[in-house]
Every structure is written in structure tokens, then in C-alpha cells.
XYZ file of C-alpha atoms in Angstrom:
485
model
C -126.321 -4.284 -60.123
C -126.522 -1.168 -57.959
C -127.821 2.173 -59.190
C -124.970 4.551 -60.037
C -125.626 8.324 -59.878
C -125.403 10.118 -63.256
C -122.000 11.603 -64.067
C -120.035 9.379 -61.685
C -118.798 6.950 -64.320
C -117.430 7.491 -67.835
C -119.830 8.259 -70.684
C -118.433 5.547 -72.947
C -117.531 1.873 -72.546
C -113.832 1.310 -71.906
C -111.154 -0.975 -73.335
C -108.419 -1.234 -70.699
C -104.929 -2.224 -71.842
C -103.199 -3.281 -68.629
C -99.445 -3.399 -69.257
C -97.736 -5.333 -66.454
C -100.906 -7.345 -65.899
C -99.197 -10.205 -64.041
C -97.274 -7.940 -61.647
C -97.803 -7.274 -57.961
C -99.723 -3.987 -58.309
C -102.083 -5.468 -60.887
C -102.839 -8.457 -58.685
C -103.204 -6.512 -55.414
C -105.023 -3.383 -56.581
C -105.842 -3.029 -60.258
C -107.658 -6.266 -61.062
C -109.682 -6.243 -57.807
C -110.418 -2.552 -58.372
C -111.641 -3.049 -61.935
C -113.729 -6.021 -60.785
C -115.470 -3.806 -58.237
C -115.981 -0.822 -60.559
C -117.500 -3.038 -63.235
C -119.577 -5.072 -60.786
C -121.336 -2.103 -59.193
C -122.013 -0.453 -62.546
C -119.600 2.496 -62.495
C -118.306 1.534 -65.962
C -121.046 1.122 -68.617
C -119.100 -1.606 -70.421
C -115.546 -2.833 -70.216
C -112.992 -5.152 -71.774
C -109.575 -5.745 -70.172
C -106.533 -6.821 -72.179
C -103.580 -7.945 -70.082
C -100.062 -7.418 -71.446
C -96.840 -8.626 -69.848
C -93.644 -10.586 -70.435
C -95.269 -13.833 -69.251
C -95.923 -16.234 -72.115
C -99.464 -17.247 -71.176
C -102.795 -17.188 -73.016
C -106.149 -15.634 -72.133
C -107.145 -18.653 -70.059
C -103.924 -18.416 -68.076
C -104.596 -14.729 -67.438
C -108.107 -15.514 -66.229
C -106.680 -18.076 -63.823
C -104.218 -15.492 -62.488
C -106.989 -12.880 -62.170
C -109.237 -15.246 -60.217
C -106.406 -16.046 -57.805
C -105.764 -12.295 -57.370
C -109.426 -11.643 -56.530
C -109.555 -14.545 -54.080
C -106.452 -13.273 -52.292
C -106.780 -9.492 -52.424
C -110.381 -8.463 -53.084
C -111.979 -6.787 -50.064
C -115.417 -7.638 -51.434
C -117.143 -10.957 -51.970
C -116.519 -12.606 -55.339
C -119.586 -14.613 -56.317
C -119.360 -17.286 -59.014
C -121.844 -15.374 -61.172
C -119.924 -12.097 -60.936
C -116.658 -13.876 -61.666
C -118.090 -15.659 -64.715
C -119.235 -12.317 -66.113
C -115.894 -10.627 -65.376
C -113.863 -13.511 -66.838
C -115.584 -13.116 -70.217
C -114.175 -9.588 -70.458
C -110.534 -10.631 -69.966
C -108.078 -11.175 -72.797
C -104.296 -11.399 -72.918
C -101.447 -10.578 -75.299
C -97.843 -11.545 -74.482
C -95.456 -8.630 -74.906
C -93.410 -10.716 -77.309
C -96.359 -10.988 -79.712
C -95.763 -7.390 -80.760
C -97.791 -4.342 -81.735
C -99.914 -6.022 -84.412
C -101.230 -8.668 -82.007
C -102.071 -5.997 -79.430
C -103.857 -3.907 -82.047
C -105.911 -6.937 -83.119
C -106.906 -7.711 -79.524
C -108.078 -4.133 -78.942
C -110.085 -4.151 -82.175
C -111.769 -7.425 -81.147
C -112.623 -5.938 -77.761
C -114.041 -2.758 -79.282
C -116.110 -4.752 -81.769
C -117.548 -6.908 -78.974
C -118.749 -3.803 -77.136
C -120.904 -2.946 -80.138
C -120.835 0.805 -79.590
C -118.478 3.777 -79.449
C -115.808 3.253 -76.802
C -112.643 4.759 -75.316
C -109.234 3.265 -74.465
C -107.445 3.420 -71.120
C -103.821 2.276 -71.033
C -102.456 1.544 -67.554
C -98.668 1.182 -67.358
C -98.063 -0.918 -64.254
C -94.389 -1.365 -65.105
C -90.971 -0.332 -63.701
C -89.759 3.138 -64.745
C -87.165 1.729 -67.149
C -89.906 -0.102 -69.062
C -92.400 2.779 -69.306
C -91.126 4.400 -72.499
C -90.876 1.099 -74.373
C -94.512 0.420 -73.408
C -95.467 3.885 -74.668
C -93.708 3.212 -77.970
C -95.523 -0.133 -78.264
C -98.886 1.596 -77.868
C -97.845 4.133 -80.512
C -96.729 1.427 -82.946
C -100.022 -0.405 -82.391
C -101.952 2.742 -83.360
C -103.725 2.893 -80.006
C -103.207 6.575 -79.203
C -106.461 7.870 -80.674
C -109.438 7.993 -78.277
C -107.156 6.974 -75.418
C -105.796 8.068 -72.053
C -102.720 6.666 -70.348
C -102.040 6.212 -66.626
C -98.414 6.225 -65.518
C -96.930 5.160 -62.184
C -94.221 7.069 -60.305
C -91.415 8.019 -60.271
C -91.777 10.701 -62.930
C -88.051 11.159 -63.395
C -85.409 11.369 -60.688
C -84.379 15.022 -61.132
C -85.287 18.039 -63.251
C -83.350 16.937 -66.354
C -84.715 13.382 -66.367
C -88.287 14.577 -65.717
C -88.108 17.047 -68.587
C -86.630 14.379 -70.877
C -89.316 11.866 -69.878
C -92.110 14.350 -70.520
C -90.655 15.289 -73.913
C -90.538 11.642 -74.995
C -94.066 11.001 -73.719
C -95.328 13.996 -75.681
C -93.897 12.516 -78.866
C -96.654 9.893 -78.622
C -99.377 11.215 -76.295
C -100.655 14.726 -75.728
C -100.352 16.130 -72.206
C -104.143 16.074 -71.865
C -104.030 12.284 -72.383
C -101.414 11.588 -69.688
C -102.510 10.834 -66.111
C -99.604 10.611 -63.656
C -101.065 8.681 -60.764
C -100.521 9.358 -57.070
C -102.574 6.944 -54.979
C -102.286 9.237 -51.930
C -104.533 11.772 -53.664
C -107.066 9.081 -54.512
C -107.827 8.492 -50.869
C -111.075 9.935 -49.566
C -109.409 11.963 -46.772
C -107.134 13.816 -49.217
C -110.141 14.947 -51.231
C -111.950 15.815 -48.004
C -109.341 18.537 -47.434
C -110.848 20.464 -50.360
C -114.352 20.040 -48.994
C -113.285 21.013 -45.492
C -111.402 24.119 -46.614
C -113.700 25.577 -49.223
C -117.191 24.543 -48.063
C -116.926 25.821 -44.490
C -116.905 29.502 -43.615
C -115.582 28.646 -40.152
C -112.081 27.688 -41.292
C -111.260 29.444 -44.568
C -110.801 32.886 -42.912
C -108.112 31.517 -40.569
C -106.292 29.387 -43.179
C -103.275 31.670 -43.442
C -100.076 32.967 -41.819
C -101.985 35.189 -39.370
C -103.480 32.223 -37.528
C -101.370 29.166 -38.450
C -97.954 28.705 -36.851
C -96.739 25.686 -38.836
C -97.940 22.613 -40.716
C -96.772 19.006 -40.490
C -97.291 16.317 -43.129
C -96.147 13.087 -41.531
C -96.166 9.645 -43.181
C -94.049 7.205 -41.144
C -94.166 3.547 -42.201
C -93.432 0.408 -40.190
C -92.799 -1.652 -43.331
C -89.369 -2.370 -44.743
C -88.559 -2.655 -48.435
C -89.031 -6.329 -49.221
C -88.557 -6.985 -52.928
C -88.229 -3.247 -53.674
C -84.802 -2.915 -52.050
C -82.725 -2.878 -55.251
C -85.087 -0.342 -56.861
C -85.308 1.792 -53.716
C -81.540 1.875 -53.297
C -81.249 4.002 -56.448
C -83.859 6.597 -55.447
C -84.296 6.812 -51.653
C -87.136 8.213 -49.562
C -87.128 11.739 -50.982
C -87.610 10.715 -54.614
C -89.904 7.822 -53.713
C -92.269 9.618 -51.344
C -91.766 13.354 -50.988
C -91.871 14.584 -54.590
C -94.654 12.279 -55.735
C -96.787 12.102 -52.561
C -96.105 14.575 -49.770
C -95.627 17.627 -51.998
C -98.940 16.807 -53.696
C -100.718 16.742 -50.337
C -99.005 20.026 -49.467
C -100.510 21.598 -52.587
C -104.056 20.663 -51.514
C -103.319 22.107 -48.088
C -101.848 25.392 -49.348
C -103.651 26.174 -52.611
C -105.826 29.244 -53.110
C -109.562 28.758 -53.710
C -110.037 27.667 -57.345
C -112.416 29.652 -59.536
C -114.474 26.473 -59.957
C -114.381 22.922 -58.649
C -113.057 21.744 -61.997
C -109.834 19.927 -62.936
C -108.248 22.828 -64.856
C -108.908 25.353 -62.082
C -107.690 23.074 -59.300
C -104.627 22.034 -61.294
C -103.669 25.647 -61.898
C -103.930 26.490 -58.184
C -101.752 23.498 -57.312
C -99.146 24.625 -59.835
C -99.193 28.125 -58.321
C -98.218 26.559 -54.994
C -95.331 24.715 -56.651
C -94.174 27.911 -58.365
C -94.175 29.683 -54.975
C -92.119 27.027 -53.191
C -88.611 28.090 -52.267
C -85.738 25.722 -53.166
C -85.178 22.972 -50.579
C -81.991 23.793 -48.655
C -79.795 20.890 -47.464
C -79.456 22.630 -44.075
C -83.213 22.166 -43.623
C -83.129 18.416 -44.289
C -82.401 15.378 -42.117
C -81.624 12.133 -43.933
C -81.544 8.787 -42.143
C -80.948 5.122 -42.828
C -82.164 2.318 -40.585
C -79.549 0.036 -39.107
C -79.230 -3.152 -41.137
C -80.407 -1.612 -44.421
C -77.046 -2.136 -46.144
C -77.213 -5.872 -45.406
C -80.461 -6.352 -47.317
C -80.473 -8.174 -50.647
C -80.044 -5.809 -53.593
C -78.589 -2.968 -51.490
C -75.055 -1.707 -52.090
C -72.867 -2.426 -49.021
C -71.875 1.254 -48.846
C -75.252 2.657 -49.878
C -75.941 6.318 -49.159
C -79.672 6.016 -49.919
C -81.916 7.484 -47.252
C -84.730 5.360 -45.829
C -85.892 8.345 -43.736
C -86.223 12.016 -44.529
C -87.497 15.035 -42.639
C -87.415 18.504 -44.131
C -88.626 22.058 -43.781
C -89.965 23.865 -46.818
C -91.492 27.279 -47.375
C -94.106 28.776 -49.691
C -93.214 32.334 -50.588
C -96.613 33.878 -51.209
C -98.995 36.227 -49.432
C -100.951 33.513 -47.607
C -98.038 31.424 -46.312
C -95.011 33.732 -45.969
C -93.132 32.781 -42.801
C -95.104 29.571 -42.141
C -92.821 26.502 -42.168
C -94.103 23.213 -43.608
C -92.458 20.177 -42.012
C -92.535 16.888 -43.918
C -91.421 13.511 -42.614
C -91.514 9.954 -43.936
C -89.441 6.803 -43.631
C -89.268 3.025 -43.463
C -89.089 0.757 -40.404
C -90.377 3.482 -38.062
C -92.320 3.126 -34.813
C -95.821 3.496 -36.284
C -97.557 3.546 -39.609
C -99.506 6.802 -39.847
C -100.587 9.362 -42.446
C -101.475 12.707 -40.937
C -101.632 16.397 -41.708
C -101.457 18.521 -38.578
C -102.067 22.277 -38.577
C -100.737 24.060 -35.484
C -102.507 27.329 -34.705
C -100.814 30.322 -33.169
C -101.212 30.610 -29.424
C -102.911 33.643 -27.832
C -100.547 36.616 -27.558
C -101.160 36.938 -23.822
C -102.552 34.626 -21.167
C -104.475 35.791 -18.108
C -104.480 32.264 -16.671
C -102.249 31.462 -13.657
C -98.899 29.771 -14.248
C -100.109 26.420 -12.898
C -103.350 26.379 -14.913
C -101.966 24.061 -17.602
C -102.350 26.515 -20.488
C -99.538 25.986 -22.979
C -98.315 22.836 -21.276
C -99.496 20.617 -24.151
C -98.583 22.845 -27.053
C -100.783 24.804 -29.462
C -104.232 23.883 -30.690
C -104.131 21.511 -33.653
C -106.397 20.564 -36.513
C -105.421 17.055 -37.588
C -106.422 15.068 -40.675
C -105.837 11.317 -40.634
C -105.184 10.236 -44.229
C -105.914 6.562 -43.655
C -108.450 5.018 -46.035
C -111.331 5.764 -43.636
C -110.900 9.442 -42.852
C -110.793 11.025 -39.412
C -110.362 14.614 -38.247
C -109.623 16.089 -34.844
C -109.616 19.650 -33.473
C -107.801 20.030 -30.152
C -108.308 22.907 -27.726
C -107.926 23.809 -24.055
C -110.977 23.447 -21.820
C -111.581 23.795 -18.104
C -111.283 20.751 -15.890
C -114.451 20.265 -13.752
C -114.166 21.339 -10.130
C -112.903 24.334 -8.198
C -110.086 26.502 -9.461
C -108.956 27.126 -13.030
C -107.176 24.018 -14.293
C -107.227 23.376 -18.022
C -106.815 20.174 -20.001
C -106.352 19.536 -23.702
C -109.660 18.324 -25.172
C -110.694 17.469 -28.727
C -113.588 17.360 -31.139
C -113.292 14.322 -33.400
C -114.998 13.046 -36.511
C -114.577 9.657 -38.145
C -116.129 8.357 -41.340
C -117.284 5.374 -39.279
C -119.718 7.748 -37.528
C -121.674 8.365 -40.739
C -122.593 4.836 -41.766
C -121.152 5.584 -45.213
C -117.896 3.640 -44.893
C -119.137 1.114 -47.437
C -119.342 3.858 -50.077
C -115.623 4.683 -49.875
C -113.768 3.765 -53.053
C -110.251 2.399 -52.734
C -107.680 4.949 -53.961
C -106.804 3.157 -57.207
C -110.480 2.586 -57.970
C -111.213 6.297 -57.647
C -108.242 7.296 -59.792
C -108.966 4.761 -62.530
C -112.542 6.031 -62.668
C -111.367 9.658 -62.832
C -108.966 8.866 -65.675
C -111.745 7.161 -67.613
C -113.856 10.305 -67.143
C -110.970 12.592 -68.101
C -110.996 14.250 -64.672
C -107.419 15.422 -63.990
C -108.110 16.961 -60.552
C -106.099 14.364 -58.624
C -103.284 13.914 -61.168
C -99.976 15.702 -61.618
C -99.119 17.789 -64.680
C -95.804 17.929 -66.538
C -95.357 21.538 -65.416
C -96.011 20.642 -61.784
C -93.636 17.689 -61.615
C -90.827 19.585 -63.400
C -91.176 22.494 -60.984
C -90.952 20.159 -57.984
C -87.715 18.665 -59.294
C -86.451 22.191 -59.889
C -86.998 23.261 -56.262
C -85.421 19.970 -55.141
C -82.162 20.626 -57.019
C -80.137 22.095 -54.088
C -80.890 19.026 -51.970
C -80.157 16.526 -54.752
C -76.881 18.249 -55.616
C -75.572 18.437 -52.023
C -77.496 16.039 -49.783
C -76.572 16.004 -46.080
C -75.054 12.752 -44.762
C -77.357 9.934 -43.729
C -77.627 9.292 -39.995
C -78.347 5.826 -38.653
C -81.495 5.096 -36.658
C -82.784 1.982 -34.953
C -85.619 0.075 -36.643
C -88.815 0.699 -34.681
C -87.739 4.211 -33.632
C -89.002 7.545 -34.998
C -85.801 8.282 -36.935
C -82.525 10.103 -36.241
C -82.480 12.377 -33.175
C -81.459 15.363 -35.302
C -85.022 15.536 -36.644
C -85.996 17.204 -33.339
C -83.505 20.016 -33.924
C -85.052 20.605 -37.342
C -88.457 21.456 -35.895
C -87.379 23.054 -32.584
C -88.764 24.868 -30.626
C -91.860 23.027 -31.833
C -92.285 19.241 -31.605
C -93.395 16.531 -33.986
C -97.096 15.768 -33.639
C -96.410 12.035 -33.842
C -96.379 10.091 -31.640
C -99.765 11.320 -30.437
C -100.179 12.089 -26.761
C -103.882 11.329 -27.194
C -105.412 8.470 -29.164
C -108.263 8.606 -31.635
C -111.545 7.741 -29.958
C -113.363 4.671 -31.192
C -117.067 5.426 -30.934
C -117.943 1.912 -32.041
C -116.974 0.750 -28.557
C -119.709 2.927 -26.963
């Protein structure tokens, strides 16, 4: 077992109640993630109790867990590690009721032999979340516990407020961890380090030097089995409120008084309070051709599979700086970038044919893929006589450090943070309600959806939204791969 630095893991052993334990997310991410966290020693002791509608026993759950690790684990699963992990797995069918679940948790806590804490993970559809919460309450499992909830956190302001009120009937706000796997990725957290640890960039992180910001998350994937669920919410509710707005907060927040969850959370909420309402005129909605023919989709569906929008933060730092957000399904590339465009010099002494300005402003770009990359573009002189300039770039990739193996998968990091009670990367009730509040004008009067071809970048009207600027994707230059050198 590897040596884990002090303070990285939770202080107490954990009993994990995994509701929805036989579902897709549990098999792909949660069980492999828990296997890794336990195996490398991040968790001092752990017992996992699966709960779902499937009428199986503990042995059946172990069989399912082993198959999930064999298929989805990115790390080797030795027979010895599996045998140890399997001993910590138990299972309670949902139909067995609150008393059976309570008994299973008590057995698990007794087997740990010391003081422990409970982590409830609700890996269930939104319409099943509150019934799972009530089950945990009836089983008397609220004390010494934290609960992780999956998106969406409501579908508008009224539903979000109602959901939070019902959650607070059982769990305190300090116990609730609304998970956003985007924020669990190493590159998202690296934004905080980059901004606040470097004197080079913090002085220019404002409206005086930044022209606009793009947060761009196109996806090549379609909807698969999620089509019927997606058809009721669309791209804005599915991705923008719960993911892209959260990334925007990290980008735009003021320096916190301390690198602590409460301070960071308050600065994020200040950003949300400063956001102006999203105007339908600043939004482009799209739907890929053929979407309405997919199983589970209404034949006259108005759900958007693509959305691009402009939003504004009305505070001292960002007044007048537009933030452009874009995401969608079945697009040309799968990318996750933040791109900061700097203002161009007010006057150029270079000749008209020098190339200055021909490739747009200088950009600082964060790649939010699992293994982070950053790029700073700038104009530099082309070798030879005369004054011809080309766009050059400084690039960094996590691969350059030799530390790629230390990167935790997003769900692993967030599970560990919840066990530790670290709310830095989680959304508060106040924050999510405010985001639905600023979204109200768009939800009440959405612009019509425009068709786009699968494999394209979306409807052509997205270019009018950002004009006279241009979308950073597709890149004119590719990321360098230093491993090839």
C-alpha cells in the first residue's frame, strides 16, 4: 500500500451507502474509483453497501462489481486486491426497506471496530432522489453522514428551491454535496493555482486587459440511452447551469481570503449574484438533424442539443467583458477549453503586411481534458530579413512533468473531498438557486431551435452571436506532443 500524505484522506473510516449501485455510473466510475481510493490508502477503512431495485444478494453485487472493475478500471486489478475489496462489499435490495438498510450499516460500522462516518451517494435519476433521501431518513442514517447528489438540481428556480427545501427537511445544507464532475478534474482546480499563485497574471485578470472569454465544451457523442431523459431538459439545463457556469465562477471569482471551502464558495456565489439575466437575444439554440427520430424523443421535440450564449458579470472586474459559452451533442470535435482573449495593442507601428492582427488577439487557453494543458499564444518575428510576424505559443502539458500517474479521476477526487467535508468543488443551495434565477428570461422565452448537421460545429447563427470575434474552436494550431521528440 502506498504512502498517503497526511490530510489528503478523511480522518475517519467510511461506510458508503451507494444508492443506484447496479447502474451505469456506479459501474463505470464509482466502483472503480472507490477500489482505487481504498487500494492506495486514501481511505483509512471502508465498507460499501450497494442499494438498488435489483433483487440480488451480496454475492451477486460482488460479481457485478468485479465485472465493472474488469471492464472499466484504468488500473490493474490483482486477485489479492480484489479479494480484499470484495470483503468490504454488502448489498441491500431497495425493496427490503429502511430497517434492512439500517441493519446493514450497523454491521458495517461494527466491523470497522472504531469511530466512523457515513457517505451516501445517490447515483439515481432525479425523480428517484427524494425517495432515496426519505429512505435514508427513515433508516436513521442522517447522523454522522454526508450525502452526494447528482445533477440536475432542479430544472428552474421554483423546482430548485422546492428540491432544496425538501432536502433540508432531512439533511442540513452542510451535509449536502451537489457533485459536478467537471470541477473534479485536475485542470479546473489548476485555474485557481494559476490565477492566485502567479504574480504575472493576476494583475491583468480584468476588463482592462481581457477582451472576452470563451468556455467551449463541444461533444462528438450522441445521447444513446439518455435520449428520453435529455428530451425533457436539453443542453442548457444539462450542461450550462451545472457545468459551464461553475467553470465560469472559477474563472471570474475574486481572490478568496483563504484557500478554504467557505471562502472559495462565497467568492463563487458573489460571481453568481453579479451575473446579469440571460437574454434570449444573446442565445443560439440548435438541434442536430435526425434527433427527433431517436428512440424516446418526441417527434416534434423542441429540446436543444446545442446551445451558445453570451453572458455578462456586472461587477468592477468584469464590466463590459462578454463571456461566451458553447456546448452541444454530435459536433465536429470533443473538446473542453477555456480561452481568454487579451485586448490588442491600441496602436501598431508594424507595416500593413507584417501579419500583426491577421490571426486574432493573443490567447491564454486551458484544456480541461483529464490531463491538463495550457497554451499562451503571442506574435513573434519570423526569422530572416524584414518584419514578418507569426503567431507562436508557449505550451505546458501535465505529461511534461512525469506526474500524470498522480492525477485522480474526477469522481475519485470529489468522493474523497466529500468524505473530508471539503466543499470547495461543490455547489451550494444559494448558488444553484441564483443560477436558475438568472436563467429565467431564457427559460420563459427560448429562441427557436435551428437545425445543424451532425459532425458540424452547430448552427451558423452562432457566428453572429460572437461577431466581430470568432470562436476559438476549431484551433488553427494543434497542441504539441512533446512525447514525439
